mmCIF file of N, CA and C in Angstrom:
data_model
loop_
_atom_site.group_PDB
_atom_site.id
_atom_site.type_symbol
_atom_site.label_atom_id
_atom_site.label_comp_id
_atom_site.label_asym_id
_atom_site.label_seq_id
_atom_site.Cartn_x
_atom_site.Cartn_y
_atom_site.Cartn_z
ATOM 1 N N MET A 171 0.679 -1.067 -0.083
ATOM 2 C CA MET A 171 0.167 0.098 -0.066
ATOM 3 C C MET A 171 0.762 1.183 0.187
ATOM 4 N N LYS A 172 1.704 1.654 1.166
ATOM 5 C CA LYS A 172 2.738 1.956 0.539
ATOM 6 C C LYS A 172 3.790 2.959 -0.420
ATOM 7 N N ALA A 173 3.426 2.140 -1.233
ATOM 8 C CA ALA A 173 4.164 1.744 -2.936
ATOM 9 C C ALA A 173 3.446 2.748 -3.742
ATOM 10 N N THR A 174 1.917 2.447 -2.716
ATOM 11 C CA THR A 174 0.882 3.990 -4.099
ATOM 12 C C THR A 174 1.071 5.058 -3.744
ATOM 13 N N GLN A 175 2.030 5.563 -2.955
ATOM 14 C CA GLN A 175 2.092 6.690 -1.952
ATOM 15 C C GLN A 175 3.602 7.624 -1.726
ATOM 16 N N PRO A 176 4.806 6.853 -3.160
ATOM 17 C CA PRO A 176 5.741 7.131 -2.703
ATOM 18 C C PRO A 176 6.398 8.078 -2.611
ATOM 19 N N ASN A 177 5.247 9.496 -2.594
ATOM 20 C CA ASN A 177 5.958 10.652 -2.493
ATOM 21 C C ASN A 177 5.600 10.986 -0.974
ATOM 22 N N ILE A 178 5.294 10.059 -0.008
ATOM 23 C CA ILE A 178 4.744 10.262 1.331
ATOM 24 C C ILE A 178 6.151 9.544 2.288
ATOM 25 N N PRO A 179 7.244 10.280 3.121
ATOM 26 C CA PRO A 179 8.036 10.014 3.426
ATOM 27 C C PRO A 179 8.054 9.090 4.466
ATOM 28 N N TRP A 180 7.087 7.787 4.012
ATOM 29 C CA TRP A 180 6.619 6.895 5.373
ATOM 30 C C TRP A 180 7.431 6.807 7.013
ATOM 31 N N ARG A 181 9.221 6.016 6.116
ATOM 32 C CA ARG A 181 10.155 6.286 7.181
ATOM 33 C C ARG A 181 9.665 7.098 7.950
ATOM 34 N N SER A 182 9.985 8.707 7.405
ATOM 35 C CA SER A 182 9.724 9.821 8.778
ATOM 36 C C SER A 182 8.714 9.433 9.055
ATOM 37 N N VAL A 183 7.237 8.777 8.845
ATOM 38 C CA VAL A 183 5.958 9.308 9.795
ATOM 39 C C VAL A 183 6.109 8.059 10.800
ATOM 40 N N ARG A 184 7.209 7.401 10.344
ATOM 41 C CA ARG A 184 6.776 6.478 11.823
ATOM 42 C C ARG A 184 7.656 6.567 12.555
ATOM 43 N N ALA A 185 9.270 7.524 12.309
ATOM 44 C CA ALA A 185 9.232 8.050 13.456
ATOM 45 C C ALA A 185 9.267 8.736 13.401
ATOM 46 N N ILE A 186 8.267 10.572 13.313
ATOM 47 C CA ILE A 186 7.865 11.306 14.020
ATOM 48 C C ILE A 186 6.482 10.651 15.441
ATOM 49 N N GLY A 187 6.108 9.519 14.538
ATOM 50 C CA GLY A 187 5.607 8.963 15.701
ATOM 51 C C GLY A 187 6.355 8.229 16.648
ATOM 52 N N ASN A 188 7.002 8.008 16.709
ATOM 53 C CA ASN A 188 7.686 7.709 18.293
ATOM 54 C C ASN A 188 8.136 8.865 18.604
ATOM 55 N N VAL A 189 9.040 9.668 18.241
ATOM 56 C CA VAL A 189 8.657 10.492 18.968
ATOM 57 C C VAL A 189 7.844 10.455 19.608
ATOM 58 N N LEU A 190 7.101 11.871 18.678
ATOM 59 C CA LEU A 190 5.291 11.797 20.010
ATOM 60 C C LEU A 190 5.257 10.889 20.559
ATOM 61 N N ARG A 191 5.336 9.605 20.602
ATOM 62 C CA ARG A 191 4.927 8.645 22.334
ATOM 63 C C ARG A 191 5.621 8.792 22.800
ATOM 64 N N HIS A 192 6.526 8.418 22.682
ATOM 65 C CA HIS A 192 7.683 8.702 23.321
ATOM 66 C C HIS A 192 8.875 9.293 24.076
ATOM 67 N N GLU A 193 9.148 10.503 23.257
ATOM 68 C CA GLU A 193 10.134 11.731 24.075
ATOM 69 C C GLU A 193 9.471 12.671 23.245
ATOM 70 N N TYR A 194 7.833 12.927 23.738
ATOM 71 C CA TYR A 194 7.304 14.609 22.980
ATOM 72 C C TYR A 194 7.361 15.859 24.777
ATOM 73 N N GLN A 195 8.696 15.151 25.723
ATOM 74 C CA GLN A 195 8.569 16.204 26.687
ATOM 75 C C GLN A 195 9.133 16.916 25.547
ATOM 76 N N GLY A 196 10.027 16.308 24.567
ATOM 77 C CA GLY A 196 11.181 17.362 24.079
ATOM 78 C C GLY A 196 11.004 18.472 22.901
ATOM 79 N N LEU A 197 9.653 18.245 22.594
ATOM 80 C CA LEU A 197 9.864 19.212 20.849
ATOM 81 C C LEU A 197 9.181 20.088 22.052
ATOM 82 N N SER A 198 9.025 21.428 20.875
ATOM 83 C CA SER A 198 8.703 22.284 21.329
ATOM 84 C C SER A 198 7.021 22.693 20.463
ATOM 85 N N ASP A 199 6.804 23.036 20.985
ATOM 86 C CA ASP A 199 4.878 23.554 20.074
ATOM 87 C C ASP A 199 5.404 23.845 19.224
ATOM 88 N N GLN A 200 5.699 24.332 18.484
ATOM 89 C CA GLN A 200 5.977 25.343 17.120
ATOM 90 C C GLN A 200 6.970 23.493 16.837
ATOM 91 N N ILE A 201 6.954 22.882 16.532
ATOM 92 C CA ILE A 201 7.312 21.953 16.257
ATOM 93 C C ILE A 201 5.725 21.085 15.944
ATOM 94 N N ILE A 202 5.396 20.539 17.168
ATOM 95 C CA ILE A 202 4.613 20.367 17.644
ATOM 96 C C ILE A 202 3.102 20.717 16.350
ATOM 97 N N TRP A 203 3.014 22.027 16.662
ATOM 98 C CA TRP A 203 2.013 22.597 15.420
ATOM 99 C C TRP A 203 3.102 22.454 14.312
ATOM 100 N N ASN A 204 3.450 23.011 13.878
ATOM 101 C CA ASN A 204 3.864 22.381 12.328
ATOM 102 C C ASN A 204 3.832 21.163 11.838
ATOM 103 N N VAL A 205 3.919 20.614 12.037
ATOM 104 C CA VAL A 205 3.428 18.048 11.840
ATOM 105 C C VAL A 205 1.928 18.327 11.944
ATOM 106 N N VAL A 206 1.564 19.019 12.613
ATOM 107 C CA VAL A 206 -0.303 19.723 12.700
ATOM 108 C C VAL A 206 -0.495 19.970 10.838
ATOM 109 N N VAL A 207 -0.616 20.977 11.990
ATOM 110 C CA VAL A 207 -1.150 22.596 9.871
ATOM 111 C C VAL A 207 -0.443 22.029 9.460
ATOM 112 N N ASP A 208 1.487 21.571 8.540
ATOM 113 C CA ASP A 208 1.376 21.360 7.341
ATOM 114 C C ASP A 208 1.628 19.643 7.216
ATOM 115 N N GLU A 209 1.866 18.814 7.731
ATOM 116 C CA GLU A 209 2.205 17.154 7.675
ATOM 117 C C GLU A 209 0.945 16.676 7.429
ATOM 118 N N LEU A 210 0.588 16.887 8.573
ATOM 119 C CA LEU A 210 -0.826 15.431 8.944
ATOM 120 C C LEU A 210 -2.042 15.968 7.415
ATOM 121 N N PRO A 211 -2.301 17.255 6.907
ATOM 122 C CA PRO A 211 -3.517 17.198 5.949
ATOM 123 C C PRO A 211 -2.381 16.447 5.000
ATOM 124 N N LYS A 212 -1.505 16.308 4.879
ATOM 125 C CA LYS A 212 -0.987 15.766 3.982
ATOM 126 C C LYS A 212 -0.802 13.558 3.633
ATOM 127 N N LEU A 213 -0.929 13.543 4.927
ATOM 128 C CA LEU A 213 -0.659 12.188 4.937
ATOM 129 C C LEU A 213 -2.162 11.901 5.291
ATOM 130 N N LYS A 214 -2.969 12.528 5.777
ATOM 131 C CA LYS A 214 -4.902 12.537 5.347
ATOM 132 C C LYS A 214 -5.219 11.880 3.939
ATOM 133 N N GLU A 215 -4.720 13.592 3.357
ATOM 134 C CA GLU A 215 -4.543 13.211 1.686
ATOM 135 C C GLU A 215 -4.508 12.085 1.134
ATOM 136 N N ALA A 216 -3.354 11.284 1.547
ATOM 137 C CA ALA A 216 -1.992 9.686 1.110
ATOM 138 C C ALA A 216 -2.870 9.292 1.118
ATOM 139 N N ILE A 217 -3.958 8.574 2.709
ATOM 140 C CA ILE A 217 -4.286 7.598 3.234
ATOM 141 C C ILE A 217 -5.777 7.540 2.183
ATOM 142 N N ALA A 218 -6.520 8.945 2.602
ATOM 143 C CA ALA A 218 -8.173 8.292 1.529
ATOM 144 C C ALA A 218 -7.471 8.374 0.172
ATOM 145 N N ARG A 219 -6.347 8.529 -0.866
ATOM 146 C CA ARG A 219 -5.794 7.499 -2.082
ATOM 147 C C ARG A 219 -5.649 6.484 -1.998
ATOM 148 N N ILE A 220 -5.075 6.077 -1.077
ATOM 149 C CA ILE A 220 -5.623 4.764 -1.246
ATOM 150 C C ILE A 220 -5.949 4.412 -0.898
ATOM 151 N N ARG A 221 -7.551 4.885 -0.079
ATOM 152 C CA ARG A 221 -8.017 3.447 0.683
ATOM 153 C C ARG A 221 -9.402 3.655 -0.192
ATOM 154 N N ASN A 222 -9.289 4.540 -1.392
ATOM 155 C CA ASN A 222 -9.745 4.434 -2.023
ATOM 156 C C ASN A 222 -9.705 3.507 -3.481
ATOM 157 N N LYS A 223 -8.408 3.709 -3.533
ATOM 158 C CA LYS A 223 -7.676 2.701 -4.865
ATOM 159 C C LYS A 223 -7.853 0.858 -4.421
ATOM 160 N N PHE A 224 -8.159 1.588 -3.231
ATOM 161 C CA PHE A 224 -7.961 0.142 -2.538
ATOM 162 C C PHE A 224 -9.813 -0.427 -2.439
ATOM 163 N N ASP A 225 -10.461 0.253 -1.875
ATOM 164 C CA ASP A 225 -11.911 0.594 -1.853
ATOM 165 C C ASP A 225 -12.841 -0.041 -2.663
ATOM 166 N N THR A 226 -13.940 -1.674 -3.250
ATOM 167 C CA THR A 226 -13.629 -1.448 -4.151
ATOM 168 C C THR A 226 -16.166 -1.243 -3.844
ATOM 169 N N THR A 227 -16.280 -0.970 -2.829
ATOM 170 C CA THR A 227 -17.255 -0.423 -2.923
ATOM 171 C C THR A 227 -17.855 1.555 -3.336
ATOM 172 N N GLY A 228 -16.447 2.377 -4.155
ATOM 173 C CA GLY A 228 -16.294 3.586 -4.011
ATOM 174 C C GLY A 228 -15.916 4.075 -3.349
ATOM 175 N N PRO A 229 -15.658 5.606 -3.877
ATOM 176 C CA PRO A 229 -14.706 6.751 -3.179
ATOM 177 C C PRO A 229 -15.264 6.751 -1.413
ATOM 178 N N SER A 230 -14.217 7.357 -0.822
ATOM 179 C CA SER A 230 -14.277 7.230 0.466
ATOM 180 C C SER A 230 -14.367 8.388 0.337
ATOM 181 N N LYS A 231 -15.068 9.421 1.379
ATOM 182 C CA LYS A 231 -15.659 11.179 1.834
ATOM 183 C C LYS A 231 -14.747 11.178 3.425
#
C-alpha cells in the first residue's frame, strides 16, 4: 500500500510517531504545531487516496 503513495516519506511518518509517543516532552510547541498544520493534511490526503484505490464499494468521503 505504501508503494501507491511514494511521495509520502513513510519512514519519517513512523519516526515522528515514535517521537510523539516517547519523546514528546522534548518537542517545542512550534514543532508540534508545524506537524499538525503542515504534515497531517498531506498524510490524510495520501491515506484517502490509498483507501479509494483499494475500496471496492466506491470513493471514500
